[in-house]
Short mmCIF file of C-alpha atoms in Angstrom, two decimals:
data_model
loop_
_atom_site.label_atom_id
_atom_site.label_comp_id
_atom_site.label_asym_id
_atom_site.label_seq_id
_atom_site.Cartn_x
_atom_site.Cartn_y
_atom_site.Cartn_z
CA MET A 1 78.23 82.54 107.99
CA SER A 2 77.87 82.38 111.72
CA SER A 3 77.23 86.06 114.05
CA LYS A 4 80.80 85.51 115.84
CA THR A 5 82.45 85.32 112.44
CA ALA A 6 80.42 87.97 110.65
CA SER A 7 81.80 90.30 113.87
CA THR A 8 85.22 89.77 113.44
CA ASN A 9 85.28 90.56 109.71
CA ASN A 10 83.11 93.33 110.06
CA ILE A 11 86.30 94.49 112.48
CA ALA A 12 88.89 92.99 110.23
CA GLN A 13 87.18 94.65 107.47
CA ALA A 14 86.72 97.88 109.24
CA ARG A 15 90.76 98.04 109.51
CA ARG A 16 91.38 97.74 106.10
CA THR A 17 88.93 100.18 105.42
CA VAL A 18 90.47 102.43 107.49
CA GLN A 19 93.79 101.62 106.47
CA GLN A 20 92.92 102.67 103.12
CA LEU A 21 91.47 105.80 103.62
CA ARG A 22 94.56 106.09 105.71
CA MET A 23 96.64 105.59 102.50
CA GLU A 24 94.03 107.35 100.09
CA ALA A 25 94.15 110.72 102.77
CA SER A 26 98.42 110.92 102.62
CA ILE A 27 98.66 111.52 99.25
CA GLU A 28 100.54 114.70 97.64
CA ARG A 29 97.91 116.95 96.35
CA ILE A 30 98.69 119.47 94.01
CA LYS A 31 96.27 123.08 94.13
CA VAL A 32 93.24 122.42 91.25
CA SER A 33 94.27 125.84 89.72
CA LYS A 34 98.24 124.58 88.93
CA ALA A 35 96.54 121.02 87.74
CA SER A 36 93.82 122.59 84.56
CA ALA A 37 97.01 124.74 83.90
CA ASP A 38 98.77 121.76 83.02
CA LEU A 39 95.77 120.23 81.21
CA MET A 40 95.56 123.43 79.20
CA SER A 41 98.85 123.68 78.40
CA TYR A 42 99.33 119.92 77.42
CA CYS A 43 95.40 121.10 75.14
CA GLU A 44 97.41 124.11 73.71
CA GLU A 45 100.39 122.10 72.83
CA HIS A 46 98.77 119.29 71.08
CA ALA A 47 96.06 121.18 69.33
CA ARG A 48 97.88 120.92 66.15
CA ASN A 49 98.37 117.66 65.36
CA ASP A 50 94.67 116.96 66.48
CA PRO A 51 92.52 116.24 63.47
CA LEU A 52 89.31 115.97 65.10
CA LEU A 53 89.71 119.19 65.98
CA MET A 54 91.74 121.27 62.97
CA GLY A 55 89.60 118.76 60.37
CA ILE A 56 91.91 116.92 57.42
CA PRO A 57 91.92 118.40 54.15
CA THR A 58 89.81 115.68 52.10
CA SER A 59 93.38 114.80 50.06
CA GLU A 60 94.83 113.22 53.44
CA ASN A 61 92.01 111.86 54.18
CA PRO A 62 92.03 107.74 54.47
CA PHE A 63 88.31 107.18 54.92
CA LYS A 64 87.40 108.99 51.67
CA ASP A 65 86.54 106.74 48.72
CA LYS A 66 89.04 106.29 45.87
CA LYS A 67 87.94 108.22 43.19
CA THR A 68 89.12 106.43 39.79
CA CYS A 69 89.51 110.06 38.26
CA THR A 70 91.86 112.25 39.98
CA ILE A 71 92.41 116.08 38.68
CA LEU A 72 95.82 116.99 39.01
CA MET B 1 63.49 133.44 130.44
CA ASP B 2 59.69 134.15 132.77
CA GLN B 3 58.74 137.52 131.53
CA THR B 4 56.50 138.50 135.00
CA PHE B 5 59.36 137.69 136.83
CA LEU B 6 61.34 140.61 134.78
CA VAL B 7 62.59 142.82 137.91
CA ASN B 8 62.86 146.05 135.70
CA VAL B 9 66.14 147.95 136.88
CA PHE B 10 66.01 151.89 136.08
CA GLY B 11 69.11 153.37 135.27
CA SER B 12 71.36 155.18 133.00
CA CYS B 13 71.36 153.39 129.05
CA ASP B 14 74.80 153.34 128.38
CA ARG B 15 74.42 154.24 125.12
CA CYS B 16 71.48 156.77 124.97
CA PHE B 17 72.54 157.83 128.56
CA LYS B 18 68.93 158.66 129.13
CA GLN B 19 66.57 157.62 132.16
CA ARG B 20 65.21 154.12 131.15
CA ALA B 21 64.26 151.07 132.10
CA LEU B 22 67.08 148.86 131.43
CA ARG B 23 67.06 145.31 129.49
CA PRO B 24 70.61 143.71 130.51
CA LYS B 25 72.79 143.46 128.03
CA SER B 26 76.01 142.09 129.13
CA GLU B 27 77.89 142.05 132.32
CA GLN B 28 78.96 145.04 131.82
CA LEU B 29 76.80 147.37 129.73
CA ASN B 30 72.86 148.41 130.25
CA TYR B 31 70.51 149.74 127.45
CA CYS B 32 67.06 150.34 127.35
CA SER B 33 65.07 148.28 125.05
CA LEU B 34 65.42 150.98 121.83
CA CYS B 35 68.77 150.76 122.29
CA ALA B 36 69.00 146.74 122.42
CA GLU B 37 67.07 146.60 119.41
CA ILE B 38 69.11 148.91 117.34
CA VAL B 39 72.46 147.42 118.86
CA LYS B 40 71.09 144.03 117.93
CA ALA B 41 70.06 144.74 114.40
CA THR B 42 73.65 146.43 113.85
CA GLU B 43 75.83 143.33 115.00
CA GLY B 44 73.56 141.30 112.24
CA LEU B 45 74.59 143.98 110.01
CA ARG B 46 78.11 143.40 110.31
CA LEU B 47 77.59 140.14 110.72
CA SER B 48 76.17 139.47 107.19
CA GLN B 49 78.61 141.88 105.37
CA MET B 50 81.65 139.79 107.15
CA LEU B 51 80.04 136.56 105.58
CA SER B 52 79.46 137.77 102.44
CA SER B 53 82.93 139.32 102.18
CA TYR B 54 84.13 135.37 103.15
CA SER B 55 82.07 134.01 100.74
CA GLN B 56 83.61 136.39 97.77
CA SER B 57 86.81 135.00 98.60
CA ILE B 58 85.75 131.65 98.43
CA LEU B 59 84.63 132.19 94.80
CA CYS B 60 87.81 132.74 93.83
CA LEU B 61 89.52 129.39 95.01
CA VAL B 62 89.69 127.23 91.85
CA LEU B 63 87.68 124.48 91.95
CA ALA B 64 87.03 123.57 88.56
CA VAL B 65 88.52 123.47 85.12
CA HIS B 66 86.40 126.15 83.51
CA GLN B 67 87.37 128.43 86.13
CA VAL B 68 91.55 128.62 84.62
CA ALA B 69 90.24 128.64 80.69
CA GLU B 70 88.51 131.22 80.74
CA ARG B 71 91.05 132.81 78.38
CA VAL B 72 91.07 130.22 76.44
CA GLU B 73 89.30 130.39 72.98
CA ALA B 74 86.49 129.25 72.35
CA LEU B 75 85.89 126.13 69.87
CA GLY B 76 83.22 127.27 67.45
CA GLN B 77 80.53 125.29 66.90
CA PHE B 78 81.26 122.02 64.87
CA VAL B 79 78.15 120.45 62.17
CA MET B 80 77.93 116.97 62.59
CA LYS B 81 76.82 114.14 60.50
CA THR B 82 77.63 110.32 60.14
CA ARG B 83 80.47 109.35 57.64
CA ARG B 84 79.55 106.00 57.38
CA THR B 85 78.17 103.03 58.52
CA LEU B 86 79.44 99.83 59.29
CA LYS B 87 76.41 97.02 58.45
CA GLY B 88 76.45 93.41 59.38
CA HIS B 89 75.84 92.24 62.95
CA GLY B 90 72.61 90.59 63.64
CA ASN B 91 71.92 92.40 66.61
CA LYS B 92 73.04 95.11 69.33
CA VAL B 93 76.64 96.10 69.37
CA LEU B 94 77.72 96.32 72.52
CA CYS B 95 81.61 96.77 73.01
CA MET B 96 84.71 97.92 69.76
CA ASP B 97 87.90 98.48 69.71
CA TRP B 98 91.14 100.01 67.26
CA CYS B 99 93.90 98.20 66.18
CA LYS B 100 96.90 99.76 66.30
CA ASP B 101 96.80 100.57 62.90
CA LYS B 102 94.32 103.10 62.99
CA ARG B 103 92.56 101.21 60.03
CA ARG B 104 91.24 98.23 61.10
CA LEU B 105 88.30 97.66 64.40
CA VAL B 106 86.14 94.63 66.27
CA SER B 107 83.31 95.16 67.27
CA SER B 108 81.19 92.93 69.38
CA SER B 109 77.34 92.29 70.17
CA GLN B 110 74.15 90.50 71.99
CA ASP B 111 73.81 87.65 69.21
CA GLY B 112 77.93 86.55 69.90
CA LYS B 113 79.33 87.32 66.43
CA VAL B 114 82.36 89.72 66.85
CA ILE B 115 83.11 91.10 64.25
CA VAL B 116 86.62 92.61 62.52
CA TRP B 117 86.30 95.04 59.98
CA ASP B 118 88.77 97.31 57.78
CA SER B 119 87.13 100.87 58.32
CA PHE B 120 88.54 101.92 55.10
CA THR B 121 86.49 100.29 52.97
CA THR B 122 84.00 98.95 55.24
CA ASN B 123 85.25 95.10 54.15
CA LYS B 124 84.46 92.38 57.60
CA GLU B 125 87.92 90.32 57.40
CA HIS B 126 87.03 88.42 60.16
CA ALA B 127 84.14 86.82 61.79
CA VAL B 128 83.99 84.80 64.67
CA THR B 129 80.66 83.42 66.84
CA MET B 130 81.41 83.22 70.35
CA PRO B 131 79.17 79.95 72.45
CA CYS B 132 77.66 82.62 74.41
CA THR B 133 75.74 85.88 73.71
CA TRP B 134 75.61 89.56 75.17
CA VAL B 135 79.50 89.72 74.36
CA MET B 136 79.89 93.33 76.49
CA ALA B 137 84.08 93.00 75.49
CA CYS B 138 86.61 92.69 73.41
CA ALA B 139 89.95 94.35 72.70
CA TYR B 140 92.31 93.90 69.76
CA ALA B 141 96.26 92.83 70.60
CA PRO B 142 98.41 95.69 70.05
CA SER B 143 100.50 93.12 67.62
CA GLY B 144 96.67 93.59 65.87
CA CYS B 145 97.38 89.52 65.38
CA ALA B 146 94.68 88.67 68.40
CA ILE B 147 91.83 89.82 69.51
CA ALA B 148 89.79 88.88 73.24
CA CYS B 149 86.29 89.06 74.12
CA GLY B 150 84.10 87.99 76.68
CA GLY B 151 80.50 88.63 78.00
CA LEU B 152 77.95 86.41 80.05
CA ASP B 153 80.31 83.13 80.11
CA ASN B 154 82.49 84.50 82.76
CA LYS B 155 85.80 83.89 80.75
CA CYS B 156 87.65 86.32 78.31
CA SER B 157 88.81 84.00 75.17
CA VAL B 158 92.08 85.44 73.11
CA TYR B 159 91.43 84.08 69.18
CA PRO B 160 94.83 84.31 66.98
CA LEU B 161 93.60 86.46 63.98
CA THR B 162 94.78 84.23 61.04
CA PHE B 163 94.89 85.62 57.40
CA ASP B 164 94.91 82.66 55.95
CA LYS B 165 91.80 82.30 53.35
CA ASN B 166 91.94 78.76 53.66
CA GLU B 167 91.92 78.82 57.78
CA ASN B 168 88.54 79.00 58.93
CA MET B 169 88.70 81.22 62.26
CA ALA B 170 86.54 79.30 64.21
CA ALA B 171 88.45 75.96 64.11
CA LYS B 172 91.13 77.62 65.30
CA LYS B 173 91.86 76.96 68.29
CA LYS B 174 91.24 79.78 71.18
CA SER B 175 92.65 79.72 74.70
CA SER B 176 90.33 81.03 77.44
CA VAL B 177 92.62 83.30 79.24
CA ALA B 178 90.40 85.04 82.52
CA MET B 179 87.84 82.96 84.78
CA HIS B 180 85.72 85.18 86.16
CA THR B 181 82.75 84.33 88.82
CA ASN B 182 80.35 86.48 86.75
CA TYR B 183 80.62 88.70 83.83
CA LEU B 184 83.03 89.35 81.81
CA SER B 185 82.15 93.92 81.66
CA ALA B 186 85.65 95.13 80.02
CA CYS B 187 89.21 93.81 79.06
CA SER B 188 91.82 95.23 77.37
CA PHE B 189 96.04 93.92 76.92
CA THR B 190 98.01 95.72 78.34
CA ASN B 191 101.75 96.72 76.00
CA SER B 192 102.19 93.71 75.16
CA ASP B 193 99.87 90.92 73.60
CA MET B 194 101.42 88.17 77.01
CA GLN B 195 99.09 90.41 79.48
CA ILE B 196 95.42 90.86 79.80
CA LEU B 197 93.57 92.84 81.96
CA THR B 198 89.46 92.28 83.03
CA ALA B 199 87.00 93.63 84.62
CA SER B 200 83.61 91.33 85.93
CA GLY B 201 80.22 91.62 87.51
CA ASP B 202 82.00 89.75 90.17
CA GLY B 203 83.13 93.34 91.07
CA THR B 204 86.67 92.38 90.48
CA CYS B 205 89.45 93.22 88.09
CA ALA B 206 92.21 90.76 87.26
CA LEU B 207 95.40 91.15 85.28
CA TRP B 208 96.22 87.59 83.38
CA ASP B 209 99.49 85.72 81.78
CA VAL B 210 97.61 85.46 78.32
CA GLU B 211 99.88 81.90 77.54
CA SER B 212 99.74 80.20 80.57
CA GLY B 213 96.00 81.46 81.42
CA GLN B 214 97.33 82.44 84.97
CA LEU B 215 96.38 85.19 87.42
CA LEU B 216 99.11 87.66 88.13
CA GLN B 217 96.80 90.05 90.04
CA SER B 218 93.46 90.66 91.56
CA PHE B 219 92.04 93.78 92.77
CA HIS B 220 89.32 93.59 95.08
CA GLY B 221 87.47 96.98 96.17
CA HIS B 222 84.68 97.59 94.61
CA GLY B 223 81.33 97.35 96.13
CA ALA B 224 79.64 96.06 93.19
CA ASP B 225 79.89 95.21 89.36
CA VAL B 226 83.24 96.87 87.48
CA LEU B 227 81.47 98.22 84.01
CA CYS B 228 84.71 99.26 82.75
CA LEU B 229 88.16 100.04 82.75
CA ASP B 230 91.41 101.73 81.26
CA LEU B 231 95.01 101.85 81.29
CA ALA B 232 97.03 104.44 81.88
CA PRO B 233 98.80 105.86 78.35
CA SER B 234 102.51 104.26 78.70
CA GLU B 235 104.70 107.31 79.16
CA THR B 236 102.19 107.26 82.92
CA GLY B 237 103.73 103.70 84.25
CA ASN B 238 101.70 100.88 85.48
CA THR B 239 98.02 102.22 86.33
CA PHE B 240 94.78 101.73 85.36
CA VAL B 241 91.77 103.01 86.33
CA SER B 242 88.00 101.54 86.60
CA GLY B 243 84.07 102.17 86.84
CA GLY B 244 81.98 100.45 88.61
CA CYS B 245 78.22 100.07 89.89
CA ASP B 246 79.18 101.03 93.62
CA LYS B 247 79.69 105.11 91.63
CA LYS B 248 83.03 104.90 92.28
CA ALA B 249 85.74 105.47 89.82
CA MET B 250 89.38 103.92 91.13
CA VAL B 251 92.51 103.93 90.88
CA TRP B 252 94.59 100.76 90.64
CA ASP B 253 98.27 100.12 90.83
CA MET B 254 98.94 97.05 88.54
CA ARG B 255 102.17 95.30 89.91
CA SER B 256 100.61 95.67 93.91
CA GLY B 257 96.92 95.17 93.77
CA GLN B 258 96.36 98.16 95.69
CA CYS B 259 93.79 100.79 95.22
CA VAL B 260 95.98 104.29 95.13
CA GLN B 261 92.74 106.55 94.60
CA ALA B 262 89.07 106.85 94.52
CA PHE B 263 86.50 109.10 93.44
CA GLU B 264 82.67 109.11 94.49
CA THR B 265 81.18 111.99 93.20
CA HIS B 266 79.05 110.42 90.68
CA GLU B 267 74.90 109.90 91.40
CA SER B 268 74.75 106.22 89.68
CA ASP B 269 76.94 103.86 87.69
CA ILE B 270 79.96 104.63 85.87
CA ASN B 271 79.57 103.18 82.66
CA SER B 272 82.99 104.45 81.01
CA VAL B 273 86.58 105.67 82.21
CA ARG B 274 89.14 106.75 79.71
CA TYR B 275 92.13 108.46 80.37
CA TYR B 276 92.90 112.00 79.25
CA PRO B 277 95.93 112.05 76.86
CA SER B 278 99.16 113.03 79.33
CA GLY B 279 97.66 110.17 81.68
CA ASP B 280 96.92 113.28 84.46
CA ALA B 281 93.54 112.87 84.22
CA PHE B 282 90.43 110.80 83.30
CA ALA B 283 87.12 111.13 82.53
CA SER B 284 84.07 109.55 83.00
CA GLY B 285 80.64 108.52 81.99
CA SER B 286 77.79 107.58 83.98
CA ASP B 287 73.85 106.73 84.26
CA ASP B 288 72.97 110.27 86.25
CA ALA B 289 73.42 111.32 82.70
CA THR B 290 76.78 113.30 83.59
CA CYS B 291 80.41 112.71 82.36
CA ARG B 292 82.75 114.03 84.68
CA LEU B 293 86.69 115.37 84.64
CA TYR B 294 89.35 114.33 87.70
CA ASP B 295 92.40 115.06 88.07
CA LEU B 296 94.98 112.73 89.30
CA ARG B 297 97.71 115.23 90.43
CA ALA B 298 94.70 116.86 92.20
CA ASP B 299 92.87 114.08 93.44
CA ARG B 300 89.36 115.69 92.91
CA GLU B 301 86.44 115.85 90.17
CA VAL B 302 87.83 119.25 88.41
CA ALA B 303 85.00 119.55 86.02
CA ILE B 304 81.15 118.17 84.94
CA TYR B 305 79.43 118.14 81.73
CA SER B 306 75.96 117.46 82.12
CA LYS B 307 72.91 119.80 80.61
CA GLU B 308 69.37 120.47 81.78
CA SER B 309 68.35 118.78 78.75
CA ILE B 310 70.01 115.59 78.79
CA ILE B 311 68.76 113.44 81.12
CA PHE B 312 69.76 109.65 80.17
CA GLY B 313 72.78 108.08 80.44
CA ALA B 314 76.23 108.48 78.76
CA SER B 315 77.63 104.97 78.53
CA SER B 316 80.54 105.78 76.75
CA VAL B 317 83.26 108.61 76.88
CA ASP B 318 86.26 109.28 74.20
CA PHE B 319 89.43 112.35 74.39
CA SER B 320 90.36 113.45 71.24
CA LEU B 321 94.01 113.40 70.64
CA SER B 322 94.40 116.36 72.31
CA GLY B 323 92.81 115.79 74.99
CA ARG B 324 90.37 119.17 74.04
CA LEU B 325 87.18 117.33 72.90
CA LEU B 326 85.73 114.50 74.63
CA PHE B 327 83.02 112.36 72.87
CA ALA B 328 80.50 111.10 74.79
CA GLY B 329 77.47 108.70 73.67
CA TYR B 330 74.44 108.30 75.46
CA ASN B 331 71.47 106.33 76.08
CA ASP B 332 69.55 108.76 74.16
CA TYR B 333 70.56 107.61 70.51
CA THR B 334 72.87 110.53 70.55
CA ILE B 335 76.98 112.05 71.39
CA ASN B 336 77.55 115.06 72.92
CA VAL B 337 80.61 115.91 71.74
CA TRP B 338 82.23 118.40 75.19
CA ASP B 339 84.50 121.35 75.01
CA VAL B 340 87.02 119.83 78.28
CA LEU B 341 88.33 123.20 79.71
CA LYS B 342 85.65 125.21 78.91
CA GLY B 343 82.33 122.55 80.19
CA SER B 344 80.72 123.67 77.27
CA ARG B 345 78.67 121.34 74.46
CA VAL B 346 80.06 121.94 71.34
CA SER B 347 77.96 119.60 69.12
CA ILE B 348 75.35 117.02 69.37
CA LEU B 349 75.58 113.70 66.76
CA PHE B 350 72.81 112.56 65.82
CA GLY B 351 72.42 109.13 63.34
CA HIS B 352 71.84 106.46 65.34
CA GLU B 353 68.41 104.93 66.21
CA ASN B 354 69.01 103.26 69.38
CA ARG B 355 70.91 103.64 72.31
CA VAL B 356 74.68 104.30 71.99
CA SER B 357 77.01 101.50 73.69
CA THR B 358 80.38 102.16 73.20
CA LEU B 359 82.37 104.72 71.29
CA ARG B 360 86.48 104.53 70.99
CA VAL B 361 88.52 107.53 68.58
CA SER B 362 91.17 106.22 66.28
CA PRO B 363 94.70 105.76 67.69
CA ASP B 364 95.89 108.99 65.28
CA GLY B 365 92.67 110.86 66.54
CA THR B 366 91.19 111.36 62.83
CA ALA B 367 88.40 109.08 63.06
CA PHE B 368 86.12 108.37 66.07
CA CYS B 369 83.93 104.98 65.84
CA SER B 370 80.55 104.68 68.14
CA GLY B 371 78.50 101.38 68.34
CA SER B 372 74.86 101.27 68.99
CA TRP B 373 72.02 99.45 70.08
CA ASP B 374 70.61 99.95 66.26
CA HIS B 375 72.86 96.77 65.21
CA THR B 376 75.44 99.64 63.40
CA LEU B 377 78.66 100.76 63.89
CA ARG B 378 79.17 104.91 62.49
CA LEU B 379 82.19 106.63 61.71
CA GLY B 380 82.76 110.41 61.95
CA TRP B 381 85.52 112.81 61.48
CA ALA B 382 86.53 116.40 60.43
CA TRP B 383 86.89 118.43 57.67
CA ALA B 384 88.92 121.03 57.17
CA ALA B 385 87.68 123.24 54.77
CA LYS B 386 84.55 124.36 57.09
CA ARG B 387 85.95 122.62 60.55
CA GLU B 388 82.34 120.26 60.24
CA LEU B 389 82.54 117.12 61.33
#
């Protein structure tokens, strides 16, 4: 790449970067306290249905080896 | 100020009112040398008191999730171990993905083999040998009828899965969907079998039409190899997040190809990114030995999961169904389980005999599967009775 095209590329690239940064800076943000509260409420809401959190009874576990003899 | 030429003015000190040699304090005030020292000391004290009260109010600003989650009940300690091992790969397992049927999974390895397993029985259902080594990416199609994989061949190939025992899978025509100019590091089908998203060592991500192989959209912005990607949960729209060797995690709009948000707080390559189940946040695992949580609406990092004793990079991360637990596989052969809200480690899983390269929680959250350089995949789940994992 010749130095002339390199410098024009750099300017174009810098312009693009500035444009991108302007766009990113202009998005609407919420407070971390609100965002954290939402994450917490999502966890609490779905905790009951989380098998890795609550555990699954062996009888319902699809990964368990099927035994030939079952006690009813 | 040259002390030797200082002219001492004698007069009444404005503080102690005694007749002393005065050192001019300001335009209006003259203090004797003793009073000047006292005033300086008390001013300094006032300043430090002001600063300490400011810093106390700064500490009240919420900068991390764990500050808000103080009132949340802590999880008890989990006891961990491997429940099932899938053996069959001849070399390092590099990637794995679950099928939507919550039972089958596909894994790929360094020796070019891609295997589809039934995790309930540990049987191998399909096996393909790729023409290249280091198959770094593999994905299961949402329908369960095809798999995609790729690696050092710079391509992503889609293999239809045949259930006819007489048909040889290798003979089945595969289609090369994606073409990059460097290795394929990650791939994922979108909501249908028709489109596939890829990430590559050439620094770009791309969206392809599976049938025609046409490039639908390309995503430029990373300054180095892109190592991972994850699609937002379907309810939250057409975005995906990618992580790369430039330490950046970038969120993209799939339709426009624009980067909408970028996060650069990691200190090394980001190996894995995964969305939080609600789609409002995502976690990342990096070679800097930390995992971090970034909230998209707050547009910042809100948690960091690290310990001084953990010095090896995190290669793969995934959330449990509720998002309360974060499973992370590390290069020190272990899997650490983090309490997402409190920021503390809940458990360590041992079992692999080499670095953990890939980790996914099953679609219904019942189990998790980890793949390792020790050639095996291991499955784990939780027991109800004693909360053992």
